[in-house]
Coordinates of C-alpha atoms in Angstrom, one line a residue:
X141 CA 17.9 10.9 1.2
X142 CA 14.6 12.0 2.6
X143 CA 13.8 8.5 3.8
X144 CA 16.6 8.7 6.3
X145 CA 15.4 11.9 8.0
X146 CA 14.2 10.5 11.3
X147 CA 13.3 7.1 12.8
X148 CA 10.3 8.3 14.8
X149 CA 6.7 7.9 13.6
X150 CA 4.8 11.0 12.6
X151 CA 2.0 12.3 14.8
X152 CA -1.5 11.1 14.1
X153 CA -4.7 11.7 16.1
X154 CA -4.7 8.0 17.0
X155 CA -1.3 8.5 18.6
X156 CA -2.6 11.0 21.0
X157 CA -3.3 8.7 23.8
X158 CA -4.0 11.6 26.2
X159 CA -6.6 13.1 23.9
X160 CA -9.6 12.3 26.3
X161 CA -7.6 13.9 29.1
X162 CA -6.8 16.9 26.9
X163 CA -10.5 17.3 26.0
X164 CA -11.6 16.9 29.6
X165 CA -9.2 19.7 30.7
X166 CA -10.3 22.0 27.9
X167 CA -14.0 21.5 28.8
X168 CA -13.4 21.9 32.5
X169 CA -11.7 25.3 32.0
X170 CA -14.7 26.5 30.1
X171 CA -17.6 24.8 32.0
X172 CA -16.1 25.1 35.5
X173 CA -19.0 24.3 37.9
X174 CA -21.6 24.5 35.1
X175 CA -23.0 26.5 32.2
X176 CA -25.4 28.8 34.0
X177 CA -26.8 30.3 30.7
X178 CA -27.6 27.0 29.0
X179 CA -28.9 25.2 32.2
X180 CA -31.1 28.2 33.0
X181 CA -32.7 28.5 29.6
X182 CA -32.7 25.1 27.9
X183 CA -34.9 22.2 29.0
X184 CA -32.8 19.0 29.8
X185 CA -34.4 16.9 27.0
X186 CA -34.4 19.6 24.3
X187 CA -32.7 18.5 21.0
X188 CA -31.5 20.4 18.0
X189 CA -29.9 20.1 14.6
X190 CA -27.0 22.4 13.7
X191 CA -23.9 22.6 11.6
X192 CA -20.3 23.8 11.9
X193 CA -19.5 26.1 9.0
X194 CA -16.1 27.5 7.8
X195 CA -15.8 31.2 7.4
X196 CA -12.6 31.4 5.4
X197 CA -10.5 29.5 2.9
X198 CA -8.0 26.9 4.1
X199 CA -7.4 23.3 5.1
X200 CA -9.6 21.4 7.5
X201 CA -8.1 19.7 10.5
X202 CA -9.5 18.4 13.8
X203 CA -12.7 16.7 12.8
X204 CA -12.2 13.7 15.1
X205 CA -11.2 15.9 18.0
X206 CA -14.3 18.1 17.7
X207 CA -16.5 15.0 17.6
X208 CA -14.8 13.6 20.7
X209 CA -15.5 16.9 22.5
X210 CA -19.3 16.6 21.9
X211 CA -19.3 12.8 22.6
X212 CA -17.5 13.5 25.9
X213 CA -20.6 15.5 26.9
X214 CA -23.2 13.2 25.3
X215 CA -22.2 10.0 23.5
X216 CA -25.6 10.0 21.7
X217 CA -24.9 13.1 19.6
X218 CA -25.0 12.1 15.9
X219 CA -22.9 13.5 13.1
X220 CA -23.6 13.6 9.3
X221 CA -22.0 15.1 6.3
X222 CA -18.6 15.2 8.0
X223 CA -15.7 16.3 5.9
X224 CA -12.3 14.6 6.5
X225 CA -9.1 16.2 7.7
X226 CA -7.2 17.7 4.8
X227 CA -10.4 18.8 2.9
X228 CA -10.1 22.2 1.3
X229 CA -12.4 24.8 2.7
X230 CA -13.9 28.1 1.5
X231 CA -16.2 30.4 3.4
X232 CA -19.6 28.8 3.7
X233 CA -18.3 25.2 3.6
X234 CA -20.3 22.9 5.9
X235 CA -17.6 21.0 7.9
X236 CA -20.1 18.8 9.7
X237 CA -23.8 18.5 10.8
X238 CA -24.8 17.3 14.2
X239 CA -28.0 16.4 16.0
X240 CA -28.6 15.7 19.6
X241 CA -29.1 17.2 23.1
X242 CA -29.1 21.0 22.9
X243 CA -27.5 21.4 26.2
X244 CA -24.5 19.2 25.4
X245 CA -24.0 20.9 22.0
X246 CA -24.1 24.4 23.5
X247 CA -21.7 23.4 26.3
X248 CA -19.2 21.8 23.8
X249 CA -19.5 24.4 21.1
X250 CA -16.6 26.7 22.0
X251 CA -14.2 24.0 22.9
X252 CA -14.9 22.0 19.7
X253 CA -14.5 25.2 17.6
X254 CA -11.3 26.2 19.4
X255 CA -9.7 22.8 18.5
X256 CA -11.0 22.9 14.9
X257 CA -9.9 26.5 14.3
X258 CA -6.5 26.1 15.9
X259 CA -5.6 22.9 14.1
X260 CA -7.1 24.0 10.8
X261 CA -5.1 27.2 11.0
X262 CA -1.9 25.2 11.5
X263 CA -2.7 22.9 8.5
X264 CA -3.5 25.9 6.4
X265 CA -0.3 27.8 7.1
X266 CA 1.7 24.7 6.6
X267 CA 0.2 24.1 3.2
X268 CA 1.1 27.6 2.2
X269 CA 4.8 26.9 3.0
X270 CA 4.6 23.5 1.3
X271 CA 3.2 25.1 -1.8
X272 CA 5.8 27.8 -1.7
X273 CA 8.7 25.2 -2.0
X274 CA 6.9 22.9 -4.5
X275 CA 9.3 21.4 -7.1
X276 CA 12.5 22.3 -5.2
X277 CA 12.9 18.9 -3.4
X278 CA 12.9 20.6 0.0
X279 CA 10.4 19.6 2.7
X280 CA 8.8 21.7 5.4
X281 CA 9.2 20.4 8.9
X282 CA 7.9 21.7 12.2
X283 CA 9.7 22.4 15.5
X284 CA 9.1 21.9 19.3
X285 CA 7.7 25.5 19.4
X286 CA 4.2 24.2 20.2
X287 CA 1.4 24.9 22.7
X288 CA 2.1 23.1 25.9
X289 CA -0.1 20.0 26.1
X290 CA -1.1 20.1 22.5
X291 CA 2.1 19.1 20.8
X292 CA 0.9 15.9 19.2
X293 CA -2.3 17.5 17.9
X294 CA -0.4 20.4 16.5
X295 CA 2.2 18.2 14.8
X296 CA -0.6 16.1 13.4
X297 CA -2.0 19.3 11.9
X298 CA 1.3 20.0 10.3
X299 CA 1.1 16.5 8.6
X300 CA -2.4 17.3 7.4
X301 CA -1.1 20.5 5.8
X302 CA 1.6 18.5 3.9
X303 CA 4.5 19.1 6.2
X304 CA 6.7 16.7 8.0
X305 CA 7.4 16.2 11.7
X306 CA 10.8 17.1 13.1
X307 CA 11.6 15.2 16.4
X308 CA 8.5 15.0 18.6
X309 CA 10.5 15.8 21.7
X310 CA 13.9 15.6 23.2
X311 CA 13.6 11.8 23.4
X312 CA 13.6 10.8 19.7
X313 CA 16.5 12.6 18.1
X314 CA 19.8 14.3 19.0
X315 CA 20.1 18.0 18.0
X316 CA 23.3 19.5 19.3
X317 CA 22.6 23.2 19.6
X318 CA 24.6 26.3 20.4
X319 CA 24.0 26.1 24.2
X320 CA 25.2 22.5 24.2
X321 CA 28.3 23.5 22.4
X322 CA 28.9 26.5 24.6
X323 CA 28.9 24.1 27.6
X324 CA 31.6 22.1 25.9
X325 CA 33.7 25.1 24.9
X326 CA 32.5 24.9 21.3
X327 CA 34.0 21.4 20.7
X328 CA 31.8 19.9 18.0
X329 CA 33.9 16.8 17.6
X330 CA 33.7 16.0 21.3
X331 CA 29.9 16.7 21.3
X332 CA 29.3 14.3 18.5
X333 CA 31.6 11.7 20.1
X334 CA 29.7 11.8 23.4
X335 CA 26.4 11.7 21.6
X336 CA 27.5 8.6 19.6
X337 CA 28.9 6.9 22.7
X338 CA 25.8 7.4 24.9
X339 CA 22.8 7.3 22.6
X340 CA 21.4 4.2 21.0
X341 CA 22.2 3.4 17.4
X342 CA 18.8 4.4 15.9
X343 CA 19.1 8.1 17.0
X344 CA 20.3 10.5 14.2
X345 CA 22.8 13.1 15.4
X346 CA 22.3 16.6 14.0
X347 CA 24.5 19.6 14.7
X348 CA 23.4 23.2 14.5
X349 CA 25.9 25.3 12.6
X350 CA 26.1 29.1 12.2
X351 CA 29.5 29.2 10.4
X352 CA 31.2 27.4 7.5
X353 CA 33.9 26.3 9.9
X354 CA 31.3 24.6 12.1
X355 CA 29.9 22.9 9.0
X356 CA 33.3 21.4 8.2
X357 CA 33.9 20.4 11.8
X358 CA 30.4 18.8 12.1
X359 CA 30.9 16.8 8.8
X360 CA 34.3 15.7 9.8
X361 CA 33.1 14.6 13.2
X362 CA 30.6 12.2 11.6
X363 CA 27.3 14.0 12.2
X364 CA 24.4 12.4 10.5
X365 CA 22.9 15.8 9.6
X366 CA 23.6 19.5 9.9
X367 CA 21.2 22.4 10.8
X368 CA 22.2 25.6 9.1
X369 CA 20.9 28.3 11.3
X370 CA 20.2 31.9 10.3
X371 CA 22.7 31.8 7.4
X372 CA 22.5 34.3 4.5
X373 CA 21.6 32.7 1.2
X374 CA 25.1 32.7 -0.2
X375 CA 26.5 31.1 2.9
X376 CA 23.7 28.6 2.8
X377 CA 24.7 27.7 -0.8
X378 CA 28.3 27.3 0.2
X379 CA 27.5 25.2 3.2
X380 CA 25.3 22.9 1.0
X381 CA 28.1 22.5 -1.5
X382 CA 30.5 21.6 1.3
X383 CA 28.2 19.1 3.0
X384 CA 26.1 17.5 0.2
X385 CA 26.9 13.8 0.0
X386 CA 28.9 13.8 3.2
X387 CA 25.9 13.9 5.6
X388 CA 22.6 12.2 5.4
X389 CA 20.5 15.4 5.5
X390 CA 20.9 19.1 5.5
X391 CA 18.4 21.4 7.2
X392 CA 17.9 25.1 7.3
X393 CA 16.2 27.3 9.9
X394 CA 16.0 30.9 11.0
X395 CA 14.5 33.8 9.1
X396 CA 12.0 31.6 7.4
X397 CA 8.8 33.1 6.2
X398 CA 6.6 32.9 3.1
X399 CA 8.6 35.5 1.3
X400 CA 12.0 33.8 1.9
X401 CA 11.3 30.1 2.0
X402 CA 11.6 29.4 -1.7
X403 CA 15.0 31.0 -2.0
X404 CA 16.1 29.0 1.0
X405 CA 14.8 25.8 -0.6
X406 CA 16.6 26.5 -3.8
X407 CA 20.0 26.4 -2.1
X408 CA 19.7 22.6 -2.1
X409 CA 18.8 21.9 1.5
X410 CA 16.7 18.9 2.2
X411 CA 14.6 20.3 5.0
X412 CA 13.4 23.7 6.2
X413 CA 12.2 23.9 9.8
X414 CA 9.6 26.6 10.4
X415 CA 8.5 27.4 14.0
X416 CA 5.9 29.8 12.7
X417 CA 3.6 27.0 11.4
X418 CA 2.8 26.1 15.0
X419 CA 3.6 29.1 17.1
X420 CA 2.2 31.8 14.9
X421 CA -0.5 30.2 12.7
X422 CA -3.7 32.3 12.8
X423 CA -6.9 30.4 13.4
X424 CA -9.2 29.4 10.5
X425 CA -12.5 30.9 11.6
X426 CA -15.6 28.7 11.9
X427 CA -19.0 29.0 13.7
X428 CA -21.7 26.7 14.8
X429 CA -25.1 27.6 13.3
X430 CA -28.5 26.3 14.6

């Protein structure tokens, strides 16, 4: 069943065609008209060797992004001993060593660390959720609750942590939510009919349900999947019993945290969407040491 989840490709760093633009914006907001401290103190041709070091346990993500930050400032900067995304970290782990123009390294330090820490934090929290449901058959998926402008990077970090990508945006899947239904006076059958009539055949149609009656209506309307939102565990189990084998996939969302996720997974759902893995992941601290 899992193979039928979505038709879109998952996010990878190579898919982020706007990455150079994203990096340029990030550097511009930090550098502005120039780095007064570095330019006042450091001679233009000064070079240095340094390393980025992890300060906590977790999952590494964002190595290529950090390299691109420094290369944006000086393409001659050299990297050695670089770990790969997905590598496990503990405090003191050397993530990468770099050598090159000191001014460029100092100017890019904070931006590179911001990307590394943010993406590694997402990968780390995702892995905690993935580990929590291990053996149940359920998979952890993300949501659209991402940082504006960083969605593809953050969804890539989810993949590095072992999660799966939900739809990337509004353009690659149909999810009929409560507000859509309210606009149609709650008519799920009509909503599914309109979606099927107007969307192309590769788009899966999923209906958000908060009651068992809505589950029955969505199944009978021919939805490809159902999203069981904020249901108590017993209602979740009942909904799964009613829908299993009659839709292609069953997803649960709402009230999901590391303390509740395994019990949700054990109800038999195929997917559990967790907004927290992108909107609330703490950073994984790192520092650059000369």
